[in-house]
PDB file of C-alpha atoms in Angstrom:
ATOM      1  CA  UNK M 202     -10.422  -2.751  14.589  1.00 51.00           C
ATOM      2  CA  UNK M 203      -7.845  -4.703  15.903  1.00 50.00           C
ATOM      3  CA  UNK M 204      -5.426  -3.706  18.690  1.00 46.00           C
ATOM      4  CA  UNK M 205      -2.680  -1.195  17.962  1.00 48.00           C
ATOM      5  CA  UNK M 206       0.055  -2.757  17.463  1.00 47.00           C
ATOM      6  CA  UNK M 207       2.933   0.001  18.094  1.00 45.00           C
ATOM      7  CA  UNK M 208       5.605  -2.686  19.120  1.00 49.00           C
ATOM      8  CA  UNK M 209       6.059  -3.674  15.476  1.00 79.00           C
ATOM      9  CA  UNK M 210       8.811  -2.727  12.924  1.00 92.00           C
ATOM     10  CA  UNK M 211       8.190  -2.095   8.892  1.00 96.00           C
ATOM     11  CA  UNK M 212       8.784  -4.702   7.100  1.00 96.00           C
ATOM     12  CA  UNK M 213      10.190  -4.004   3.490  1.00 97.00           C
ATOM     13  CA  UNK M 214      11.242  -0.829   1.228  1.00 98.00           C
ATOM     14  CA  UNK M 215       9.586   2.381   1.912  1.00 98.00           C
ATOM     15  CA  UNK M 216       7.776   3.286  -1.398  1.00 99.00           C
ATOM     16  CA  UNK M 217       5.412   5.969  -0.758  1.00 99.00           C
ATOM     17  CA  UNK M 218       4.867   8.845   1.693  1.00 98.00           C
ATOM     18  CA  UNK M 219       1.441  10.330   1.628  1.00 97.00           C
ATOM     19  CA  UNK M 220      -0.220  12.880   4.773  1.00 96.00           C
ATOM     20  CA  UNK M 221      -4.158  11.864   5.106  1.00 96.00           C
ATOM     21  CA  UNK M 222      -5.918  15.170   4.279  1.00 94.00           C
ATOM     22  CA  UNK M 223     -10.220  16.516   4.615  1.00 93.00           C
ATOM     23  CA  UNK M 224      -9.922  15.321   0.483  1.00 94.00           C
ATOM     24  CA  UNK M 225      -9.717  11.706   2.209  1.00 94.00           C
ATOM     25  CA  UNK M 226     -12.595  11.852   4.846  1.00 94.00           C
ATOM     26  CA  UNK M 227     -16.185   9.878   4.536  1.00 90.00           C
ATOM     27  CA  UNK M 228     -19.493  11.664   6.035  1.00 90.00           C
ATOM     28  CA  UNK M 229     -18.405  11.770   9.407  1.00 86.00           C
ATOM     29  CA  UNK M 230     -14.855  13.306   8.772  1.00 85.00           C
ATOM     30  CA  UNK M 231     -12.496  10.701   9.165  1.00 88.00           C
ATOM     31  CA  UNK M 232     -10.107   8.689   6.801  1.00 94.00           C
ATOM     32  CA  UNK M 233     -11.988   6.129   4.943  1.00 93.00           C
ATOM     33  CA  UNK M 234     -10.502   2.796   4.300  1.00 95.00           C
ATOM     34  CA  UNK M 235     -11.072   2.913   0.821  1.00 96.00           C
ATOM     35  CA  UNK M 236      -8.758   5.682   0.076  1.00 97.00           C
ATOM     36  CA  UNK M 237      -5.858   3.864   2.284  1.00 98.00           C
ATOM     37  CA  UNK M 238      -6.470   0.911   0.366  1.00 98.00           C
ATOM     38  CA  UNK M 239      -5.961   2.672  -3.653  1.00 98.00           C
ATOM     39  CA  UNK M 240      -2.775   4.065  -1.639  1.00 98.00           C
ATOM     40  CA  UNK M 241      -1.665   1.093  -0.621  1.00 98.00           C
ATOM     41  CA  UNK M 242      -2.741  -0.351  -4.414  1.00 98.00           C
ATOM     42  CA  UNK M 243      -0.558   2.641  -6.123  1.00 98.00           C
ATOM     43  CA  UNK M 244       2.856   1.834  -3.763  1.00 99.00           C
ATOM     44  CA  UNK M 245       2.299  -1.714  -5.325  1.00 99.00           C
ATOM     45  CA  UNK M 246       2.131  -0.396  -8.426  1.00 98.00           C
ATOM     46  CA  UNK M 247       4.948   1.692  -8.512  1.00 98.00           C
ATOM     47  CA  UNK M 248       7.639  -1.082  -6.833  1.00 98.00           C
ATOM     48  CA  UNK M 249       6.168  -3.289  -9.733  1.00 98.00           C
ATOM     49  CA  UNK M 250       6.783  -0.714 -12.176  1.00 97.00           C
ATOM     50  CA  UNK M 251      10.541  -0.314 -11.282  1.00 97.00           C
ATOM     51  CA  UNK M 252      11.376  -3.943 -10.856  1.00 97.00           C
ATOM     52  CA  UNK M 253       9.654  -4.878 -14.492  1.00 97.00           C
ATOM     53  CA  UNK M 254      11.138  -1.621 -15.921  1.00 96.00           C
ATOM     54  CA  UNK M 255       7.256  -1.295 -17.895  1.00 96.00           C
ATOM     55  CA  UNK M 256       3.897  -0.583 -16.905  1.00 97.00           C
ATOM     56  CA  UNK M 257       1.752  -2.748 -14.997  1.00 98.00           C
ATOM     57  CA  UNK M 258      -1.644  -3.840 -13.986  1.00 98.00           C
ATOM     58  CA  UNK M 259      -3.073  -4.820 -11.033  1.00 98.00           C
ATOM     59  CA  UNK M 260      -5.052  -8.016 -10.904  1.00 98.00           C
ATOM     60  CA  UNK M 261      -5.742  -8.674  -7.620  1.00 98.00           C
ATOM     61  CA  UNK M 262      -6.080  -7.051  -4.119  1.00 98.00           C
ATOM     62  CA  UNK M 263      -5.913  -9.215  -0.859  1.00 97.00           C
ATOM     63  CA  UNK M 264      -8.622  -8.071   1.964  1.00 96.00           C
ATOM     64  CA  UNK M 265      -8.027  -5.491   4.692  1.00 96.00           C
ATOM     65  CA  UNK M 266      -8.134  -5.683   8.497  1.00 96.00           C
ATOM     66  CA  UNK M 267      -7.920  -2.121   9.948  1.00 96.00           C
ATOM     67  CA  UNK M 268      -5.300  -1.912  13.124  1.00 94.00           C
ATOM     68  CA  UNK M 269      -5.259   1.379  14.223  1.00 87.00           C
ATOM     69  CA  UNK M 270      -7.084   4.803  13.024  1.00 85.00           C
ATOM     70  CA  UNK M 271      -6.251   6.944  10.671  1.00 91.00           C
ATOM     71  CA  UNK M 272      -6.968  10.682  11.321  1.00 90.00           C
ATOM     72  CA  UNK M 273      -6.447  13.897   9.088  1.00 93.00           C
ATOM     73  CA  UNK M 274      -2.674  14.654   9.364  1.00 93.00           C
ATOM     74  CA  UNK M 275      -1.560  11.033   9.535  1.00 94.00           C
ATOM     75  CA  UNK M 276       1.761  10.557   7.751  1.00 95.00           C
ATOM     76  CA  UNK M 277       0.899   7.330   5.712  1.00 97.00           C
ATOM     77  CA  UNK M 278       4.366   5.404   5.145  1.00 98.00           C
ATOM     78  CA  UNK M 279       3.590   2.162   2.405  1.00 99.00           C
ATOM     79  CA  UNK M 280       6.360  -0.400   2.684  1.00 98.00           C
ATOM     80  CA  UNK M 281       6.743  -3.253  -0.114  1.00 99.00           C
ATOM     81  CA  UNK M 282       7.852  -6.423  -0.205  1.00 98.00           C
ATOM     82  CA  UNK M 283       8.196  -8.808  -3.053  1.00 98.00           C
ATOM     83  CA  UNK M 284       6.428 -12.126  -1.969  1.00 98.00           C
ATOM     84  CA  UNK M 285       6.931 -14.135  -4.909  1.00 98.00           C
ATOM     85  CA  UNK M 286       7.691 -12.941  -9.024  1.00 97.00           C
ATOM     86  CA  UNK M 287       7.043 -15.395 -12.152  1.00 96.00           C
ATOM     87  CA  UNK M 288       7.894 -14.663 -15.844  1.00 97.00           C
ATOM     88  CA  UNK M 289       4.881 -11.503 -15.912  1.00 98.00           C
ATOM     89  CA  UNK M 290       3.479 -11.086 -12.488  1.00 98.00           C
ATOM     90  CA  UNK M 291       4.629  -9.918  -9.172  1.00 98.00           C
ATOM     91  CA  UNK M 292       2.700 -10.715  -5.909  1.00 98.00           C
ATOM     92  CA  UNK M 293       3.578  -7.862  -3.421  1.00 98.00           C
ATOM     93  CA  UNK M 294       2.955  -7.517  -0.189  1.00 98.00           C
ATOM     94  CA  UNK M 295       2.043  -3.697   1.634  1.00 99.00           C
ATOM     95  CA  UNK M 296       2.649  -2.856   5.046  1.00 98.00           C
ATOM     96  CA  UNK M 297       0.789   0.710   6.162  1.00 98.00           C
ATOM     97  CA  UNK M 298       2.266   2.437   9.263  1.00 97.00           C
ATOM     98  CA  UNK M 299       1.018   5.786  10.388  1.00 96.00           C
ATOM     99  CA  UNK M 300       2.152   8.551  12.148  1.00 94.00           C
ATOM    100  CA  UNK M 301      -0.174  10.821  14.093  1.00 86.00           C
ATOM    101  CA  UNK M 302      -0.279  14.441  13.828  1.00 82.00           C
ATOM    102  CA  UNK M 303       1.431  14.959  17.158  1.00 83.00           C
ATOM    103  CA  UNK M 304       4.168  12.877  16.618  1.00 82.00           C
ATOM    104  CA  UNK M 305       3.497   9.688  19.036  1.00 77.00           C
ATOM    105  CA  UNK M 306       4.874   6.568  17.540  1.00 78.00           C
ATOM    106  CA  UNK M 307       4.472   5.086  13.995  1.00 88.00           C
ATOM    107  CA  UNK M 308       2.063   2.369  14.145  1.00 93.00           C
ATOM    108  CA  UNK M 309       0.738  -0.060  11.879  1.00 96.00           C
ATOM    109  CA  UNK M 310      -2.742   0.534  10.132  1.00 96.00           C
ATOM    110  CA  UNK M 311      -3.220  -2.113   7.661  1.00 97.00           C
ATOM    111  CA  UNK M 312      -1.518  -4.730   5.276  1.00 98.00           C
ATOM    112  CA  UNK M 313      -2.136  -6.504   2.083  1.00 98.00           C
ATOM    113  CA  UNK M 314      -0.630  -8.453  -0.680  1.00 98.00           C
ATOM    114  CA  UNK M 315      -1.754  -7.091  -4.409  1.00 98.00           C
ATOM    115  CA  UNK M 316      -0.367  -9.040  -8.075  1.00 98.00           C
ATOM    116  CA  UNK M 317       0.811  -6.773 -10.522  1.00 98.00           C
ATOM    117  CA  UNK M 318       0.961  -8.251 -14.219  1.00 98.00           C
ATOM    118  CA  UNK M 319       3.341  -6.885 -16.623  1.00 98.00           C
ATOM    119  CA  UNK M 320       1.885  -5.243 -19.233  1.00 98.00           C
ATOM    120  CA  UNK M 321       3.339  -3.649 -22.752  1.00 97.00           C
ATOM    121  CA  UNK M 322       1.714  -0.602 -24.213  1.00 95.00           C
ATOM    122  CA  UNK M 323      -1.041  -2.716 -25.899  1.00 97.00           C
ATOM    123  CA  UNK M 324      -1.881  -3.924 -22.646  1.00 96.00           C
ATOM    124  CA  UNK M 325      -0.697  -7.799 -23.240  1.00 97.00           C
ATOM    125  CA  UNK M 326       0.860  -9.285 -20.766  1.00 98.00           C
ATOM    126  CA  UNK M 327       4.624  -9.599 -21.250  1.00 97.00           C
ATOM    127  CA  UNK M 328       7.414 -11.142 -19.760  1.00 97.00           C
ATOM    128  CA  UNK M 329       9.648  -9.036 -17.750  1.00 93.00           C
ATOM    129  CA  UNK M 330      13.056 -11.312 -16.615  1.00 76.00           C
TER     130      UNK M 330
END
């Protein structure tokens, strides 16, 4: 993991609030990365879905570089920001910040940058501008 980096600000629009529960936990009882990163994957999804007004699909996820634990309790907080947007696809990028169960700080966990592709209801790619 890297160093905790508590001296940092969100950057972007908060999009989704989730606590970390025991339903997220690997073998040894604490949050596994893999469940942060289909939260961080769903946020995308839904600031995609409201700026194309449709339904959307992701196409690609960018890799993850842990900053800071995540224990049972945490208050995930997913921040988006639109990095770039073509005619059908949206390249986002997620901020995670945490807050522990005792209330210290909110510090950052993780970030990415995920592309959303417009979809219609047959699943073809359309045009959303």
């Amino acid at each position: 993991m890297k160093s905790e980096q508590s001296d940092l600000e969100p950057r972007g629009e908060l999009t989704l609030r989730v606590p970390a529960s025991h339903a997220a936990t690997n073998v040894f009882g604490d949050v596994y990365g893999g469940w942060v990163s289909s939260q961080a994957v769903l946020a995308a999804e839904m600031r995609a879905g409201g700026e194309t007004a449709g339904r959307v699909a992701t196409v690609s996820i960018g890799g993850m570089e842990f900053m800071s634990p995540v224990l049972v309790g945490t208050i995930l907080s997913f921040y988006t920001e639109i990095v770039e947007a073509g005619n059908s696809s949206i390249r986002m990028k997620v901020e995670v910040w945490g807050r522990c169960p005792d209330g210290r700080a909110l510090r950052k966990v993780t970030e990415t940058e995920c592309v959303q592709v417009a979809i219609n209801d047959d699943g073809h790619i359309r045009s959303y501008e």
